Amino acid sequence: MDPVPSIHILRSREFGGADQFFVRLARALHQTGQPVTTITRPGSPVAKALREDTMEQVHLPLANRWDAWSWWQIRRRIAGHKPCVVQTYMGRATRLTRVPGKSRAVHIARLGGFYKINGYYRHAHAWVGNTRAICDFLVKSGMPAKRVRQIGHFVPEPLRPGAEQLAAMRLEHGIPETARVIFSRVRMISKKGFTYLLDAFALLPHARLWLASGNPILP
């Protein structure tokens, strides 16, 4: 397979789902021999996670919409590297990325929420949402449906405990054998809407919800 050079740009101060996907995708492409360049903020969690990787890594401020230095550096690297794909993650990186008119690159903007489209995402060539609802939102916002795709975060397959281990956990936590248990790892922040999930589960007498989070529990 011919190499497909790509540039991936993320401005983030956290290490949530989109950030971890960024790391997994960049590593996977690099491990298959594809030329990959990552552009991130210096000292960010993603930059630290990729610190030992051998792919090309560029660190820019990606400070705000008026960050002409980052805008120029991104544009300069697109012109010089001649990538096939430039993928930006969320609003700041997307807004600062402008593919030169003569470039062969396809600019793909990846969204993980229902963000403001005008001024941030509309100039991209294609859009990826990690849920069906986000993709529907993009189409309703005027993005051409044939250029909108749903691609999840490629979450690793969880380990499956054996029957004895499950029985022991039920006994330890007083969960009846007839109760259905749903477990999820989450980032417990308000915009994720977990308060609605908790309210819904309170109405289900034969279900149990387990949430594992590194964040404090919501009030």
PDB file of C-alpha atoms in Angstrom:
ATOM      1  CA  MET A   1       0.000   0.000   0.000  1.00  0.00           C
ATOM      2  CA  ASP A   2       1.337   3.419  -0.938  1.00  0.00           C
ATOM      3  CA  PRO A   3       2.019   5.686   2.059  1.00  0.00           C
ATOM      4  CA  VAL A   4      -0.672   8.232   2.900  1.00  0.00           C
ATOM      5  CA  PRO A   5       0.937  11.177   4.704  1.00  0.00           C
ATOM      6  CA  SER A   6      -1.311  12.943   7.172  1.00  0.00           C
ATOM      7  CA  ILE A   7      -1.206  15.803   9.660  1.00  0.00           C
ATOM      8  CA  HIS A   8      -3.262  15.671  12.869  1.00  0.00           C
ATOM      9  CA  ILE A   9      -3.928  18.841  14.851  1.00  0.00           C
ATOM     10  CA  LEU A  10      -5.378  19.083  18.353  1.00  0.00           C
ATOM     11  CA  ARG A  11      -5.469  21.945  20.830  1.00  0.00           C
ATOM     12  CA  SER A  12      -6.502  20.498  24.172  1.00  0.00           C
ATOM     13  CA  ARG A  13      -5.661  20.831  27.845  1.00  0.00           C
ATOM     14  CA  GLU A  14      -7.349  17.579  28.815  1.00  0.00           C
ATOM     15  CA  PHE A  15      -7.012  13.882  28.103  1.00  0.00           C
ATOM     16  CA  GLY A  16     -10.558  12.839  27.360  1.00  0.00           C
ATOM     17  CA  GLY A  17     -12.017  10.589  24.684  1.00  0.00           C
ATOM     18  CA  ALA A  18     -11.029  12.716  21.676  1.00  0.00           C
ATOM     19  CA  ASP A  19      -7.512  13.193  23.014  1.00  0.00           C
ATOM     20  CA  GLN A  20      -6.991   9.476  23.644  1.00  0.00           C
ATOM     21  CA  PHE A  21      -8.384   8.701  20.184  1.00  0.00           C
ATOM     22  CA  PHE A  22      -5.884  11.182  18.727  1.00  0.00           C
ATOM     23  CA  VAL A  23      -3.015   9.300  20.378  1.00  0.00           C
ATOM     24  CA  ARG A  24      -4.302   5.848  19.360  1.00  0.00           C
ATOM     25  CA  LEU A  25      -4.859   6.873  15.737  1.00  0.00           C
ATOM     26  CA  ALA A  26      -1.512   8.648  15.340  1.00  0.00           C
ATOM     27  CA  ARG A  27       0.329   5.661  16.790  1.00  0.00           C
ATOM     28  CA  ALA A  28      -1.579   3.148  14.681  1.00  0.00           C
ATOM     29  CA  LEU A  29      -0.870   5.050  11.455  1.00  0.00           C
ATOM     30  CA  HIS A  30       2.792   5.459  12.390  1.00  0.00           C
ATOM     31  CA  GLN A  31       3.156   1.758  13.232  1.00  0.00           C
ATOM     32  CA  THR A  32       1.829   0.795   9.792  1.00  0.00           C
ATOM     33  CA  GLY A  33       4.473   2.935   8.104  1.00  0.00           C
ATOM     34  CA  GLN A  34       2.309   5.940   7.242  1.00  0.00           C
ATOM     35  CA  PRO A  35       4.050   9.354   7.482  1.00  0.00           C
ATOM     36  CA  VAL A  36       2.348  11.119  10.408  1.00  0.00           C
ATOM     37  CA  THR A  37       2.847  14.610  11.777  1.00  0.00           C
ATOM     38  CA  THR A  38       1.108  15.669  15.001  1.00  0.00           C
ATOM     39  CA  ILE A  39       0.598  19.306  15.979  1.00  0.00           C
ATOM     40  CA  THR A  40      -0.308  19.890  19.633  1.00  0.00           C
ATOM     41  CA  ARG A  41       0.204  22.399  22.402  1.00  0.00           C
ATOM     42  CA  PRO A  42       3.539  22.116  24.255  1.00  0.00           C
ATOM     43  CA  GLY A  43       3.144  20.460  27.641  1.00  0.00           C
ATOM     44  CA  SER A  44      -0.405  19.273  26.934  1.00  0.00           C
ATOM     45  CA  PRO A  45      -1.460  15.780  28.079  1.00  0.00           C
ATOM     46  CA  VAL A  46      -1.465  14.568  24.462  1.00  0.00           C
ATOM     47  CA  ALA A  47       2.032  15.956  23.840  1.00  0.00           C
ATOM     48  CA  LYS A  48       3.248  14.200  26.985  1.00  0.00           C
ATOM     49  CA  ALA A  49       1.589  10.926  25.954  1.00  0.00           C
ATOM     50  CA  LEU A  50       3.356  11.015  22.573  1.00  0.00           C
ATOM     51  CA  ARG A  51       6.679  12.196  23.975  1.00  0.00           C
ATOM     52  CA  GLU A  52       8.472   8.867  23.447  1.00  0.00           C
ATOM     53  CA  ASP A  53       6.971   8.190  20.005  1.00  0.00           C
ATOM     54  CA  THR A  54       9.195   8.659  16.953  1.00  0.00           C
ATOM     55  CA  MET A  55       6.668  10.273  14.599  1.00  0.00           C
ATOM     56  CA  GLU A  56       7.215  13.934  13.709  1.00  0.00           C
ATOM     57  CA  GLN A  57       5.803  16.129  16.451  1.00  0.00           C
ATOM     58  CA  VAL A  58       5.279  19.866  16.263  1.00  0.00           C
ATOM     59  CA  HIS A  59       4.262  22.036  19.216  1.00  0.00           C
ATOM     60  CA  LEU A  60       2.451  25.330  18.632  1.00  0.00           C
ATOM     61  CA  PRO A  61       0.570  27.676  20.981  1.00  0.00           C
ATOM     62  CA  LEU A  62      -2.781  27.271  19.166  1.00  0.00           C
ATOM     63  CA  ALA A  63      -3.763  30.068  21.484  1.00  0.00           C
ATOM     64  CA  ASN A  64      -6.890  31.666  20.035  1.00  0.00           C
ATOM     65  CA  ARG A  65      -8.597  32.715  16.829  1.00  0.00           C
ATOM     66  CA  TRP A  66      -6.064  35.546  16.370  1.00  0.00           C
ATOM     67  CA  ASP A  67      -2.983  33.303  16.721  1.00  0.00           C
ATOM     68  CA  ALA A  68      -1.405  34.234  13.376  1.00  0.00           C
ATOM     69  CA  TRP A  69       1.842  32.443  14.237  1.00  0.00           C
ATOM     70  CA  SER A  70       0.140  29.051  14.655  1.00  0.00           C
ATOM     71  CA  TRP A  71      -2.068  29.700  11.609  1.00  0.00           C
ATOM     72  CA  TRP A  72       1.005  30.400   9.467  1.00  0.00           C
ATOM     73  CA  GLN A  73       3.007  27.470  10.828  1.00  0.00           C
ATOM     74  CA  ILE A  74       0.157  25.036  10.121  1.00  0.00           C
ATOM     75  CA  ARG A  75      -0.293  26.381   6.612  1.00  0.00           C
ATOM     76  CA  ARG A  76       3.486  26.238   6.022  1.00  0.00           C
ATOM     77  CA  ARG A  77       3.668  22.590   7.036  1.00  0.00           C
ATOM     78  CA  ILE A  78       0.693  21.626   4.885  1.00  0.00           C
ATOM     79  CA  ALA A  79       2.400  23.250   1.884  1.00  0.00           C
ATOM     80  CA  GLY A  80       5.768  21.657   2.664  1.00  0.00           C
ATOM     81  CA  HIS A  81       4.670  18.153   3.710  1.00  0.00           C
ATOM     82  CA  LYS A  82       2.052  17.768   0.961  1.00  0.00           C
ATOM     83  CA  PRO A  83      -0.198  15.498   3.070  1.00  0.00           C
ATOM     84  CA  CYS A  84      -3.184  13.661   1.657  1.00  0.00           C
ATOM     85  CA  VAL A  85      -5.195  14.262   4.824  1.00  0.00           C
ATOM     86  CA  VAL A  86      -5.232  17.041   7.399  1.00  0.00           C
ATOM     87  CA  GLN A  87      -7.425  16.053  10.318  1.00  0.00           C
ATOM     88  CA  THR A  88      -8.326  18.612  12.963  1.00  0.00           C
ATOM     89  CA  TYR A  89      -9.986  17.893  16.270  1.00  0.00           C
ATOM     90  CA  MET A  90     -12.580  20.252  17.734  1.00  0.00           C
ATOM     91  CA  GLY A  91     -12.992  23.972  17.191  1.00  0.00           C
ATOM     92  CA  ARG A  92      -9.734  25.786  17.902  1.00  0.00           C
ATOM     93  CA  ALA A  93      -7.526  23.537  15.785  1.00  0.00           C
ATOM     94  CA  THR A  94     -10.086  23.511  12.973  1.00  0.00           C
ATOM     95  CA  ARG A  95     -10.488  27.270  12.932  1.00  0.00           C
ATOM     96  CA  LEU A  96      -6.719  27.824  12.735  1.00  0.00           C
ATOM     97  CA  THR A  97      -6.283  25.335   9.888  1.00  0.00           C
ATOM     98  CA  ARG A  98      -6.638  26.624   6.348  1.00  0.00           C
ATOM     99  CA  VAL A  99      -5.509  24.337   3.546  1.00  0.00           C
ATOM    100  CA  PRO A 100      -3.781  26.243   0.711  1.00  0.00           C
ATOM    101  CA  GLY A 101      -5.827  26.319  -2.469  1.00  0.00           C
ATOM    102  CA  LYS A 102      -3.262  24.376  -4.507  1.00  0.00           C
ATOM    103  CA  SER A 103      -2.830  21.650  -1.886  1.00  0.00           C
ATOM    104  CA  ARG A 104      -4.003  18.103  -2.557  1.00  0.00           C
ATOM    105  CA  ALA A 105      -4.921  17.711   1.115  1.00  0.00           C
ATOM    106  CA  VAL A 106      -8.441  16.924   2.253  1.00  0.00           C
ATOM    107  CA  HIS A 107      -9.272  18.762   5.459  1.00  0.00           C
ATOM    108  CA  ILE A 108     -11.331  16.532   7.766  1.00  0.00           C
ATOM    109  CA  ALA A 109     -12.798  18.137  10.877  1.00  0.00           C
ATOM    110  CA  ARG A 110     -13.642  15.802  13.732  1.00  0.00           C
ATOM    111  CA  LEU A 111     -16.330  16.781  16.247  1.00  0.00           C
ATOM    112  CA  GLY A 112     -17.193  15.223  19.580  1.00  0.00           C
ATOM    113  CA  GLY A 113     -20.111  17.511  20.425  1.00  0.00           C
ATOM    114  CA  PHE A 114     -22.771  19.872  19.135  1.00  0.00           C
ATOM    115  CA  TYR A 115     -20.491  22.817  18.541  1.00  0.00           C
ATOM    116  CA  LYS A 116     -20.944  26.132  16.761  1.00  0.00           C
ATOM    117  CA  ILE A 117     -20.424  25.447  13.037  1.00  0.00           C
ATOM    118  CA  ASN A 118     -20.095  28.880  11.430  1.00  0.00           C
ATOM    119  CA  GLY A 119     -16.603  30.293  11.705  1.00  0.00           C
ATOM    120  CA  TYR A 120     -15.195  27.063  13.104  1.00  0.00           C
ATOM    121  CA  TYR A 121     -16.009  24.073  10.898  1.00  0.00           C
ATOM    122  CA  ARG A 122     -17.727  25.092   7.680  1.00  0.00           C
ATOM    123  CA  HIS A 123     -14.484  25.635   5.709  1.00  0.00           C
ATOM    124  CA  ALA A 124     -13.394  21.980   6.089  1.00  0.00           C
ATOM    125  CA  HIS A 125     -13.853  19.539   3.190  1.00  0.00           C
ATOM    126  CA  ALA A 126     -15.409  16.727   5.231  1.00  0.00           C
ATOM    127  CA  TRP A 127     -16.669  16.171   8.769  1.00  0.00           C
ATOM    128  CA  VAL A 128     -16.566  13.232  11.185  1.00  0.00           C
ATOM    129  CA  GLY A 129     -18.825  12.854  14.200  1.00  0.00           C
ATOM    130  CA  ASN A 130     -18.300  10.178  16.792  1.00  0.00           C
ATOM    131  CA  THR A 131     -22.053   9.637  17.228  1.00  0.00           C
ATOM    132  CA  ARG A 132     -25.016   9.414  14.870  1.00  0.00           C
ATOM    133  CA  ALA A 133     -26.667  12.382  16.589  1.00  0.00           C
ATOM    134  CA  ILE A 134     -23.640  14.608  15.918  1.00  0.00           C
ATOM    135  CA  CYS A 135     -23.670  13.589  12.245  1.00  0.00           C
ATOM    136  CA  ASP A 136     -27.396  14.411  12.010  1.00  0.00           C
ATOM    137  CA  PHE A 137     -26.660  17.775  13.633  1.00  0.00           C
ATOM    138  CA  LEU A 138     -23.953  18.485  11.038  1.00  0.00           C
ATOM    139  CA  VAL A 139     -26.298  17.733   8.156  1.00  0.00           C
ATOM    140  CA  LYS A 140     -29.054  19.873   9.676  1.00  0.00           C
ATOM    141  CA  SER A 141     -26.471  22.664  10.007  1.00  0.00           C
ATOM    142  CA  GLY A 142     -25.935  22.604   6.237  1.00  0.00           C
ATOM    143  CA  MET A 143     -23.003  20.236   5.808  1.00  0.00           C
ATOM    144  CA  PRO A 144     -23.442  18.019   2.697  1.00  0.00           C
ATOM    145  CA  ALA A 145     -24.539  14.576   3.902  1.00  0.00           C
ATOM    146  CA  LYS A 146     -22.220  12.734   1.504  1.00  0.00           C
ATOM    147  CA  ARG A 147     -19.239  14.360   3.236  1.00  0.00           C
ATOM    148  CA  VAL A 148     -20.342  13.549   6.795  1.00  0.00           C
ATOM    149  CA  ARG A 149     -19.300  10.244   8.386  1.00  0.00           C
ATOM    150  CA  GLN A 150     -19.710   8.614  11.759  1.00  0.00           C
ATOM    151  CA  ILE A 151     -16.517   7.091  13.181  1.00  0.00           C
ATOM    152  CA  GLY A 152     -16.278   6.173  16.846  1.00  0.00           C
ATOM    153  CA  HIS A 153     -13.281   6.460  19.139  1.00  0.00           C
ATOM    154  CA  PHE A 154     -12.007   2.884  18.555  1.00  0.00           C
ATOM    155  CA  VAL A 155     -12.283   2.116  22.269  1.00  0.00           C
ATOM    156  CA  PRO A 156     -10.255  -1.023  23.141  1.00  0.00           C
ATOM    157  CA  GLU A 157     -12.305  -4.168  23.713  1.00  0.00           C
ATOM    158  CA  PRO A 158     -12.812  -4.571  27.480  1.00  0.00           C
ATOM    159  CA  LEU A 159     -11.703  -7.660  29.354  1.00  0.00           C
ATOM    160  CA  ARG A 160     -14.558 -10.074  29.984  1.00  0.00           C
ATOM    161  CA  PRO A 161     -14.652 -11.484  33.539  1.00  0.00           C
ATOM    162  CA  GLY A 162     -15.558 -15.121  34.052  1.00  0.00           C
ATOM    163  CA  ALA A 163     -18.809 -16.386  35.564  1.00  0.00           C
ATOM    164  CA  GLU A 164     -17.215 -17.024  38.965  1.00  0.00           C
ATOM    165  CA  GLN A 165     -15.774 -13.526  39.126  1.00  0.00           C
ATOM    166  CA  LEU A 166     -19.122 -11.982  38.184  1.00  0.00           C
ATOM    167  CA  ALA A 167     -20.920 -14.060  40.834  1.00  0.00           C
ATOM    168  CA  ALA A 168     -18.400 -12.960  43.467  1.00  0.00           C
ATOM    169  CA  MET A 169     -18.858  -9.292  42.527  1.00  0.00           C
ATOM    170  CA  ARG A 170     -22.642  -9.605  42.733  1.00  0.00           C
ATOM    171  CA  LEU A 171     -22.340 -11.176  46.174  1.00  0.00           C
ATOM    172  CA  GLU A 172     -19.854  -8.562  47.399  1.00  0.00           C
ATOM    173  CA  HIS A 173     -22.055  -5.646  46.341  1.00  0.00           C
ATOM    174  CA  GLY A 174     -25.449  -7.182  47.138  1.00  0.00           C
ATOM    175  CA  ILE A 175     -26.683  -7.273  43.549  1.00  0.00           C
ATOM    176  CA  PRO A 176     -29.442  -9.828  42.864  1.00  0.00           C
ATOM    177  CA  GLU A 177     -28.789 -12.389  40.134  1.00  0.00           C
ATOM    178  CA  THR A 178     -31.825 -11.149  38.237  1.00  0.00           C
ATOM    179  CA  ALA A 179     -30.616  -7.539  38.084  1.00  0.00           C
ATOM    180  CA  ARG A 180     -29.015  -6.318  34.877  1.00  0.00           C
ATOM    181  CA  VAL A 181     -25.743  -4.494  35.506  1.00  0.00           C
ATOM    182  CA  ILE A 182     -24.414  -1.820  33.155  1.00  0.00           C
ATOM    183  CA  PHE A 183     -20.850  -0.570  33.654  1.00  0.00           C
ATOM    184  CA  SER A 184     -19.145   2.343  31.961  1.00  0.00           C
ATOM    185  CA  ARG A 185     -15.915   4.312  32.274  1.00  0.00           C
ATOM    186  CA  VAL A 186     -16.778   7.990  32.079  1.00  0.00           C
ATOM    187  CA  ARG A 187     -15.432  11.510  32.361  1.00  0.00           C
ATOM    188  CA  MET A 188     -17.837  12.910  34.930  1.00  0.00           C
ATOM    189  CA  ILE A 189     -18.371  16.450  33.693  1.00  0.00           C
ATOM    190  CA  SER A 190     -21.672  18.272  33.389  1.00  0.00           C
ATOM    191  CA  LYS A 191     -21.828  18.519  29.587  1.00  0.00           C
ATOM    192  CA  LYS A 192     -21.782  14.716  29.299  1.00  0.00           C
ATOM    193  CA  GLY A 193     -25.331  14.670  30.732  1.00  0.00           C
ATOM    194  CA  PHE A 194     -24.863  11.901  33.287  1.00  0.00           C
ATOM    195  CA  THR A 195     -27.384  13.512  35.636  1.00  0.00           C
ATOM    196  CA  TYR A 196     -30.077  12.498  33.124  1.00  0.00           C
ATOM    197  CA  LEU A 197     -28.742   8.947  33.069  1.00  0.00           C
ATOM    198  CA  LEU A 198     -28.782   8.738  36.865  1.00  0.00           C
ATOM    199  CA  ASP A 199     -32.367  10.028  36.976  1.00  0.00           C
ATOM    200  CA  ALA A 200     -33.411   7.464  34.362  1.00  0.00           C
ATOM    201  CA  PHE A 201     -31.814   4.558  36.195  1.00  0.00           C
ATOM    202  CA  ALA A 202     -33.592   5.547  39.390  1.00  0.00           C
ATOM    203  CA  LEU A 203     -36.798   4.505  37.621  1.00  0.00           C
ATOM    204  CA  LEU A 204     -35.499   1.018  36.744  1.00  0.00           C
ATOM    205  CA  PRO A 205     -35.934  -1.300  39.742  1.00  0.00           C
ATOM    206  CA  HIS A 206     -34.181  -4.285  38.168  1.00  0.00           C
ATOM    207  CA  ALA A 207     -31.064  -2.540  36.831  1.00  0.00           C
ATOM    208  CA  ARG A 208     -27.811  -1.404  38.374  1.00  0.00           C
ATOM    209  CA  LEU A 209     -25.484   1.241  36.978  1.00  0.00           C
ATOM    210  CA  TRP A 210     -21.758   1.324  37.749  1.00  0.00           C
ATOM    211  CA  LEU A 211     -19.691   4.308  36.648  1.00  0.00           C
ATOM    212  CA  ALA A 212     -15.912   4.501  36.949  1.00  0.00           C
ATOM    213  CA  SER A 213     -14.439   7.996  36.720  1.00  0.00           C
ATOM    214  CA  GLY A 214     -11.255   9.839  37.544  1.00  0.00           C
ATOM    215  CA  ASN A 215     -13.318  12.992  38.081  1.00  0.00           C
ATOM    216  CA  PRO A 216     -15.236  13.930  41.227  1.00  0.00           C
ATOM    217  CA  ILE A 217     -18.853  12.790  41.238  1.00  0.00           C
ATOM    218  CA  LEU A 218     -21.292  15.431  40.044  1.00  0.00           C
ATOM    219  CA  PRO A 219     -23.288  17.271  42.735  1.00  0.00           C
TER     220      PRO A 219
END
